[in-house]
């Protein structure tokens, strides 16, 4: 007999899904733009600057989701009372605060047309907070007692790679939209290899859940089968299809746009699946 | 002025009271008669609202679970032979009065008053990003309601499904082990109300001695299979300051068989996240530095 699930699903729903999507997209896009500014500024400066203009509004929307998700939104600033490395949420709050400030600086720098050296400094300063912001949510979920999440030892790694691929997807869409075939080719290449890495990371997440015999921890066998099918669906539709599109769609801006849409849509769908997992496991305990 | 006061109030740190001897609960389930006096006393003392006048059809359990407004829950577990179902309904011979009254009895009724475990190393307190959850001077886990902002991370962290966010105020709530009564040297309301001594309150060391003596007594009386749940730490979880004497598997009472501290793998999880980040960064950097337009 399968032991009864006794944990309560956390009161996290749509706002959290939106937060995961926006934060991953914003941090991934900032990472891509910052790397471009630091490593190849002479070729794609305009594209990186456009990306910096997008990141801050994304972060504003993300902060709104984070606040609205609280049981008492008027107390959002209580998060800044303490810093606890033992709490991934506390680490995340401070990281997001730092990243939002740097995203704001990058936004202002673009609006006011600050010199290139200032933008390079901002990009360098924001790289570490952006990378941590892209990855920490995975650790936040895996360090819980929730069925499904608690065995996902590689979820932090998977989030890091997924955030980067979503940022690269957005950069690909920008390059295709701006009519820059050279930049589009570069980002197609990056998207493809990040998605390959993402597939490996998702495989690790799936493996750490299944091999320890705890996939059935999401409920009965039928629920476990549904979860397995969803994982497979994400790998095939969300990762396999865009990898193929990247490989065959050279020079076609419509295919580039479609690729970016699938990467971002897949990121959103997988995050919604993740947020819903404990609720599916313990439907009467939310 | 009011807004500014609200803004800065949570950052004030008053002096901590001096530590007192650690206290807790020892719940002897063999003594529980399912009267629910503990549930009522808890609701009454803590001024918790009613959960509704519900009929669940699940034994005598109309409370069902601990929640943000229910901090004590009496679990009813019926262990009787199931009547055989026939074409015309349930077979009457399975409910034979002789069989039901036979010794040893063909079935039994387990009852347990469930509550927050006040874990020695509490995952909820570790997870709380605001510092609303604290270990108070009695070594009990206490929610500061003026600090909690209802993020819900403690709910995700609790392996026992105890703490919950209340829909009434949006904050997390659970048993306080009657902190206010303890400060006035009074026992918690549930322990005071328990008519059979199933819920015992006191210094945790004293409770452990009492619990082991009770085990020996049960053993001498021929009650087999009794054991203590949570009185000592396991490989994956700390000792509980609210521990139980059980006579069946923990999951029969709605307790996890092998609770695991969620933060047990935290360092490894951080390292694996860093590895994924570095791998992604390496792909991006290598592509940017090597790709030719």
XYZ file of C-alpha atoms in Angstrom:
579
model
C 0.000 0.000 0.000
C 1.320 3.423 -0.979
C 1.877 5.624 2.119
C -0.668 8.425 2.328
C 0.548 11.894 1.303
C 0.400 14.012 4.433
C 2.017 17.240 3.265
C -0.062 20.289 2.429
C 0.399 21.785 -1.021
C 1.685 25.365 -0.737
C -0.798 28.102 -1.678
C 1.028 28.833 -4.931
C -0.863 29.103 -8.199
C -0.950 31.367 -11.294
C 1.030 34.302 -9.879
C 3.900 31.953 -9.054
C 3.864 30.456 -12.556
C 3.958 33.977 -14.010
C 6.797 34.883 -11.628
C 8.837 31.840 -12.666
C 8.337 32.636 -16.348
C 9.069 36.366 -16.101
C 12.094 35.963 -13.849
C 13.613 33.236 -16.023
C 13.050 35.277 -19.180
C 14.394 38.497 -17.634
C 17.467 36.896 -16.068
C 18.230 34.858 -19.197
C 17.856 37.876 -21.461
C 20.069 40.017 -19.219
C 22.687 37.252 -19.159
C 22.700 37.032 -22.956
C 22.826 40.818 -23.407
C 25.553 41.199 -20.799
C 27.663 38.474 -22.400
C 27.230 40.136 -25.801
C 28.233 43.539 -24.387
C 31.262 42.024 -22.659
C 32.443 39.650 -25.399
C 31.190 40.901 -28.812
C 30.030 44.501 -28.424
C 31.217 45.630 -31.846
C 28.734 43.454 -33.752
C 25.505 43.303 -31.739
C 25.543 46.382 -29.567
C 22.105 47.582 -30.738
C 20.563 44.182 -30.025
C 22.006 44.068 -26.509
C 20.760 47.587 -25.857
C 17.247 46.606 -26.979
C 17.428 43.628 -24.618
C 18.339 45.870 -21.676
C 15.237 47.948 -22.431
C 13.079 44.810 -22.170
C 14.590 43.321 -18.991
C 13.526 46.032 -16.544
C 9.796 46.042 -17.526
C 9.878 42.237 -17.264
C 11.312 42.558 -13.760
C 8.658 45.121 -12.796
C 5.944 42.685 -13.886
C 7.738 39.906 -12.012
C 7.916 41.934 -8.790
C 4.182 42.644 -9.098
C 3.492 38.882 -9.381
C 5.709 38.141 -6.384
C 3.898 40.707 -4.249
C 0.406 39.716 -5.377
C 1.154 36.087 -4.566
C 1.697 36.868 -0.880
C -1.086 36.238 1.605
C -0.553 39.803 2.847
C 0.920 41.836 -0.050
C 1.235 44.993 2.107
C 3.959 43.185 4.056
C 6.202 42.413 1.066
C 9.072 44.413 2.619
C 9.178 42.001 5.591
C 11.186 39.761 3.255
C 14.114 42.130 3.785
C 14.183 41.718 7.587
C 16.669 38.875 7.442
C 19.184 37.179 5.180
C 19.188 33.396 5.592
C 21.403 31.332 3.268
C 19.582 28.279 4.651
C 16.382 29.572 3.012
C 16.527 29.607 -0.796
C 13.609 32.043 -0.775
C 15.598 34.499 1.349
C 18.617 34.123 -0.961
C 16.284 34.695 -3.906
C 14.683 37.808 -2.450
C 18.049 39.509 -1.965
C 19.244 38.356 -5.380
C 16.114 39.663 -7.079
C 16.469 42.968 -5.227
C 20.045 43.357 -6.468
C 19.170 42.195 -9.975
C 16.151 44.539 -10.215
C 18.337 47.490 -9.217
C 20.924 46.619 -11.861
C 18.209 46.028 -14.470
C 16.899 49.503 -13.594
C 20.383 50.997 -14.037
C 20.761 49.260 -17.412
C 17.347 50.577 -18.470
C 18.224 54.148 -17.437
C 21.619 53.846 -19.113
C 19.940 52.978 -22.409
C 17.303 55.697 -22.085
C 19.892 58.368 -21.245
C 22.444 56.950 -23.677
C 25.232 56.509 -21.148
C 28.727 55.757 -22.546
C 29.675 52.216 -23.520
C 32.073 51.869 -20.588
C 29.232 52.509 -18.111
C 27.022 49.936 -19.814
C 29.853 47.382 -19.758
C 30.282 47.990 -16.021
C 26.555 47.540 -15.408
C 26.542 44.365 -17.511
C 29.484 42.943 -15.565
C 27.933 43.860 -12.196
C 24.587 42.308 -13.140
C 25.880 39.036 -14.495
C 26.167 37.165 -11.174
C 22.763 38.338 -9.773
C 21.136 37.487 -13.124
C 22.614 33.985 -13.127
C 21.626 33.342 -9.501
C 18.120 34.720 -10.156
C 17.772 32.293 -13.068
C 18.773 29.262 -11.026
C 17.666 29.683 -7.400
C 13.982 28.816 -7.931
C 14.947 25.234 -8.684
C 16.672 24.947 -5.304
C 13.690 26.685 -3.676
C 11.410 23.919 -4.940
C 13.737 20.970 -4.330
C 14.378 22.021 -0.699
C 10.770 21.365 0.313
C 8.837 18.364 1.606
C 6.459 18.370 -1.357
C 5.843 15.172 -3.352
C 7.529 15.392 -6.738
C 9.669 18.439 -5.925
C 11.587 17.000 -2.983
C 13.494 14.432 -5.051
C 14.420 16.785 -7.905
C 18.058 17.210 -6.943
C 18.996 18.723 -10.336
C 16.120 21.210 -10.529
C 18.390 24.179 -9.752
C 20.719 23.191 -12.590
C 17.755 22.667 -14.912
C 16.358 26.119 -14.054
C 19.749 27.737 -14.742
C 19.972 26.215 -18.211
C 16.282 26.750 -18.966
C 16.483 30.447 -18.020
C 19.496 30.905 -20.272
C 17.761 29.176 -23.187
C 14.644 31.336 -22.715
C 16.827 34.453 -22.766
C 18.588 33.197 -25.886
C 15.167 32.493 -27.427
C 14.086 36.079 -26.812
C 17.363 37.359 -28.289
C 16.767 35.166 -31.347
C 13.312 36.698 -31.776
C 14.790 40.206 -31.430
C 17.510 39.445 -33.971
C 15.019 37.960 -36.419
C 12.639 40.889 -35.896
C 15.398 43.449 -36.388
C 16.489 41.811 -39.626
C 19.971 40.860 -38.419
C 20.675 37.485 -40.055
C 24.195 37.229 -38.643
C 23.026 37.744 -35.078
C 20.047 35.420 -35.679
C 22.453 32.702 -36.847
C 24.541 33.134 -33.703
C 21.554 33.004 -31.349
C 20.085 30.029 -33.215
C 23.363 28.244 -32.539
C 23.293 29.231 -28.849
C 19.616 28.266 -28.450
C 20.285 24.877 -29.998
C 23.168 23.978 -27.677
C 21.438 25.384 -24.606
C 18.387 23.246 -25.419
C 20.605 20.170 -25.740
C 22.032 21.023 -22.317
C 18.480 21.624 -21.075
C 17.400 18.176 -22.280
C 20.272 16.634 -20.320
C 19.291 18.617 -17.226
C 15.614 17.619 -17.523
C 16.760 14.020 -17.922
C 18.731 14.359 -14.678
C 15.673 15.839 -12.915
C 13.514 13.020 -14.219
C 16.163 10.431 -13.312
C 16.611 11.678 -9.769
C 12.847 11.536 -9.328
C 12.234 8.168 -10.957
C 15.247 6.079 -10.005
C 14.821 6.687 -6.310
C 11.375 5.185 -6.597
C 9.659 8.390 -5.670
C 7.903 9.215 -8.914
C 4.994 7.352 -7.357
C 5.255 9.916 -4.534
C 3.021 12.132 -6.683
C 0.087 9.835 -5.964
C -0.879 6.540 -7.525
C 0.640 4.746 -10.518
C -1.662 6.506 -12.959
C -0.546 9.916 -11.659
C 3.080 8.794 -11.945
C 2.457 7.737 -15.541
C 0.909 11.135 -16.325
C 3.978 12.843 -14.864
C 6.281 10.628 -16.970
C 4.275 11.462 -20.092
C 4.480 15.189 -19.309
C 8.267 14.959 -18.878
C 8.535 13.153 -22.212
C 6.251 15.741 -23.813
C 8.450 18.585 -22.567
C 11.577 16.908 -23.893
C 10.074 16.135 -27.322
C 7.863 19.185 -27.944
C 9.585 21.845 -25.862
C 13.193 20.857 -26.544
C 13.358 18.408 -29.477
C 11.215 20.421 -31.914
C 13.085 23.746 -31.452
C 16.444 21.916 -31.682
C 15.368 20.546 -35.071
C 14.054 23.975 -36.118
C 17.381 25.571 -35.149
C 19.212 22.979 -37.191
C 17.091 23.310 -40.346
C 15.693 26.838 -40.225
C 18.760 28.783 -41.361
C 17.971 32.298 -42.542
C 14.197 32.111 -42.220
C 12.922 34.738 -39.781
C 9.484 33.065 -39.511
C 11.086 29.808 -38.365
C 13.314 31.764 -35.978
C 10.231 33.459 -34.517
C 8.466 30.110 -34.204
C 11.523 28.612 -32.516
C 11.623 31.460 -29.994
C 7.873 31.114 -29.341
C 8.206 27.359 -28.682
C 11.194 27.883 -26.360
C 9.351 30.549 -24.356
C 6.008 28.692 -24.475
C 7.704 25.466 -23.386
C 9.334 27.332 -20.508
C 5.940 28.639 -19.401
C 4.219 25.248 -19.727
C 6.932 23.387 -17.828
C 6.796 25.945 -15.017
C 3.012 25.652 -14.766
C 3.383 21.858 -14.618
C 5.938 22.181 -11.843
C 3.825 24.580 -9.751
C 0.778 22.317 -10.106
C 2.627 19.099 -9.159
C 1.909 19.084 -5.373
C -1.692 20.115 -5.997
C -2.162 17.125 -8.305
C -0.564 14.896 -5.695
C -2.731 15.996 -2.799
C -5.869 17.450 -4.329
C -7.791 17.761 -1.097
C -5.110 19.458 0.889
C -4.659 22.810 -0.864
C 3.612 58.848 10.281
C 1.425 55.752 10.395
C 2.751 54.450 7.080
C 6.345 55.075 8.134
C 5.755 53.293 11.438
C 4.277 50.300 9.583
C 7.252 50.316 7.235
C 9.948 50.291 9.883
C 8.174 48.368 12.652
C 9.186 44.866 11.456
C 12.866 45.865 11.450
C 12.884 46.619 15.171
C 14.511 43.877 17.247
C 13.397 43.792 20.871
C 15.578 41.986 23.434
C 15.033 38.223 23.528
C 13.652 36.712 26.744
C 16.042 34.427 28.655
C 15.907 30.732 27.713
C 13.664 28.471 29.818
C 13.644 24.651 30.001
C 12.468 23.097 26.725
C 8.846 22.017 26.860
C 6.674 19.841 24.670
C 3.893 17.303 24.382
C 3.899 13.557 24.869
C 0.735 12.135 23.294
C -0.069 8.599 24.405
C -2.488 7.378 21.748
C -3.412 4.292 23.774
C -5.187 6.592 26.232
C -7.079 8.710 23.668
C -10.841 8.170 23.650
C -11.595 10.560 20.793
C -13.606 13.009 22.899
C -12.152 16.033 21.041
C -11.976 18.101 24.221
C -8.490 19.112 23.053
C -9.852 20.429 19.747
C -12.513 22.438 21.542
C -10.145 23.795 24.211
C -7.661 24.841 21.536
C -10.325 26.617 19.500
C -11.702 28.314 22.590
C -8.449 29.505 24.159
C -6.905 30.665 20.884
C -10.184 32.197 19.682
C -10.035 30.230 16.440
C -13.084 30.356 14.170
C -15.275 27.365 13.419
C -14.464 25.343 10.306
C -18.146 24.812 9.566
C -20.711 22.242 10.681
C -19.562 19.519 8.284
C -20.382 15.836 8.082
C -17.632 13.966 6.228
C -18.816 10.387 6.693
C -15.227 9.502 7.667
C -15.709 7.804 11.034
C -16.129 10.478 13.733
C -13.627 12.723 12.000
C -15.399 15.839 10.765
C -12.284 17.987 11.231
C -10.220 16.026 8.685
C -6.908 17.890 8.960
C -4.880 20.493 10.769
C -5.228 23.923 9.176
C -4.632 27.607 9.725
C -7.703 27.679 11.964
C -7.513 24.164 13.471
C -4.392 23.493 15.524
C -5.527 20.211 17.124
C -7.082 17.362 15.169
C -8.239 14.056 16.573
C -7.540 11.330 14.027
C -9.911 8.333 13.970
C -8.681 5.111 12.361
C -11.138 2.209 12.171
C -9.456 -1.194 11.828
C -12.286 -3.714 11.592
C -12.853 -6.598 9.201
C -14.710 -5.361 6.161
C -18.083 -7.097 5.614
C -18.100 -9.324 2.545
C -20.079 -7.843 -0.300
C -22.527 -10.217 -1.990
C -25.008 -9.781 -4.837
C -27.719 -8.791 -2.377
C -25.568 -6.388 -0.385
C -23.247 -6.911 2.579
C -23.159 -10.394 4.087
C -24.756 -10.320 7.565
C -22.563 -13.083 8.994
C -19.516 -10.788 8.820
C -21.209 -8.552 11.410
C -21.872 -11.444 13.781
C -22.033 -10.113 17.357
C -20.117 -13.127 18.690
C -17.257 -12.436 16.317
C -17.211 -8.774 17.275
C -17.056 -9.535 21.013
C -14.472 -12.336 20.717
C -11.120 -12.084 22.527
C -8.708 -10.972 21.262
C -10.939 -8.478 19.470
C -11.268 -8.821 15.730
C -10.757 -5.098 15.244
C -9.748 -1.913 16.954
C -10.152 1.799 16.839
C -7.029 3.985 16.821
C -7.348 7.581 17.948
C -4.673 10.229 18.100
C -4.748 13.930 18.846
C -2.484 15.402 16.154
C -0.692 18.705 16.577
C 2.395 20.643 15.429
C 5.458 18.535 16.217
C 7.615 21.516 17.317
C 10.573 19.818 15.601
C 13.993 20.061 17.240
C 15.339 21.367 13.913
C 12.233 22.788 12.284
C 12.129 22.951 8.450
C 9.465 25.688 8.578
C 11.639 27.903 10.769
C 14.677 27.326 8.547
C 12.691 28.060 5.387
C 10.899 31.207 6.638
C 12.406 34.151 4.696
C 10.951 36.862 6.958
C 12.064 35.482 10.315
C 8.415 35.302 11.396
C 8.907 31.721 12.561
C 11.194 31.559 15.553
C 12.324 29.176 18.241
C 11.030 30.775 21.439
C 12.483 30.595 24.955
C 10.707 27.247 25.568
C 12.336 25.755 22.422
C 8.911 25.742 20.754
C 8.346 26.857 17.149
C 6.308 30.043 17.213
C 4.812 32.163 14.405
C 5.065 35.923 14.965
C 1.790 36.972 13.377
C 2.805 40.600 13.096
C 5.769 39.615 10.900
C 4.447 36.796 8.661
C 3.537 37.989 5.163
C 1.981 34.741 3.963
C 4.630 33.688 1.415
C 3.699 30.037 2.026
C 7.244 28.626 1.991
C 6.795 27.139 5.477
C 3.741 25.239 4.165
C 5.887 23.716 1.411
C 8.661 22.864 3.881
C 6.640 21.063 6.583
C 6.853 17.267 6.074
C 3.937 16.715 8.479
C 1.416 18.980 6.701
C 0.891 21.033 9.844
C 1.327 24.734 9.141
C -1.118 26.387 6.733
C -2.018 29.826 5.444
C -5.324 31.074 6.792
C -7.749 32.471 4.242
C -8.937 34.923 6.898
C -5.797 37.037 7.226
C -3.438 35.499 4.663
C -0.835 34.626 7.316
C 0.550 31.222 8.299
C -0.754 29.744 11.556
C -0.230 26.671 13.679
C -0.096 25.520 17.303
C 1.831 27.951 19.515
C 2.009 25.380 22.323
C -0.043 28.026 24.153
C 2.924 30.371 24.446
C 0.803 32.916 26.308
C -0.292 30.352 28.905
C 3.232 28.962 29.303
C 4.546 32.450 30.051
C 2.043 32.548 32.910
C 3.142 29.080 34.086
C -0.037 27.408 32.883
C -0.195 24.229 30.766
C -1.517 24.450 27.190
C -5.313 24.414 26.935
C -5.460 20.995 25.183
C -3.335 19.244 27.822
C -5.388 20.886 30.564
C -8.650 19.732 28.959
C -7.593 16.145 28.107
C -9.618 13.945 30.501
C -7.545 10.761 30.107
C -3.992 12.099 30.265
C -3.391 11.175 26.627
C -1.921 14.636 26.034
C 0.829 15.275 28.536
C 2.723 18.542 28.768
C 5.957 19.334 30.551
C 9.725 19.681 30.280
C 10.765 17.557 27.318
C 13.381 15.509 29.248
C 10.811 14.624 31.859
C 8.283 13.660 29.171
C 10.788 11.292 27.557
C 11.375 9.501 30.871
C 7.617 9.262 31.382
C 7.107 7.929 27.842
C 9.683 5.168 28.269
C 8.141 4.167 31.587
C 4.754 3.958 29.855
C 6.235 1.735 27.133
C 7.572 -0.638 29.774
C 4.184 -0.664 31.495
C 2.399 -1.507 28.240
C 4.914 -4.219 27.507
C 4.327 -5.729 30.975
C 0.589 -5.719 30.279
C 1.119 -7.640 27.056
C 0.439 -4.793 24.620
C 2.718 -5.593 21.727
C 3.915 -3.243 19.005
C 3.881 -0.035 21.032
C 6.726 2.378 20.246
C 7.631 6.040 20.460
C 7.479 8.206 17.334
C 9.808 11.205 17.263
C 11.288 10.937 20.760
C 14.805 10.635 19.335
C 16.421 11.847 16.105
C 16.630 9.595 13.045
C 19.260 9.707 10.298
C 17.162 12.169 8.305
C 15.154 14.057 10.916
C 15.545 15.694 14.302
C 13.725 14.656 17.479
C 10.252 16.120 17.934
C 9.269 18.218 20.921
C 5.745 16.870 20.452
C 6.175 13.108 20.186
C 3.762 10.188 20.205
C 3.266 6.682 21.530
C 1.818 4.627 18.665
C 0.732 1.008 18.269
C 0.612 0.835 14.466
C 2.646 2.193 11.547
C 2.933 6.001 11.498
C 1.138 6.377 8.158
C -1.957 4.712 9.643
C -2.248 7.822 11.817
C -1.481 10.232 8.965
C 2.175 10.647 9.959
C 5.070 10.132 7.528
C 6.892 6.833 8.098
C 10.337 8.305 7.483
C 10.203 12.089 7.667
C 13.088 13.815 5.944
C 14.357 17.325 6.588
C 13.846 19.175 3.260
C 17.087 21.120 3.684
C 19.134 17.916 4.054
C 20.477 18.181 0.492
C 20.576 21.984 0.325
C 24.333 22.347 -0.131
C 24.334 19.758 -2.922
C 21.325 21.430 -4.547
C 23.126 24.793 -4.525
C 26.221 23.134 -6.015
C 24.211 21.433 -8.758
C 22.528 24.761 -9.564
C 25.976 26.377 -9.783
C 27.136 23.562 -12.064
C 24.150 24.102 -14.393
C 24.806 27.856 -14.383
C 28.477 27.413 -15.258
C 27.621 24.917 -18.004
C 25.136 27.364 -19.572
C 27.630 30.213 -19.236
C 30.332 28.099 -20.901
C 28.039 27.350 -23.873
C 27.183 31.047 -24.276
C 30.791 32.247 -23.916
C 32.191 29.584 -26.243
C 29.541 30.382 -28.861
C 30.097 34.133 -28.672
C 33.878 33.843 -28.814
C 34.106 31.265 -31.579
C 31.147 31.924 -33.843
C 31.940 33.594 -37.143
C 29.192 35.550 -38.883
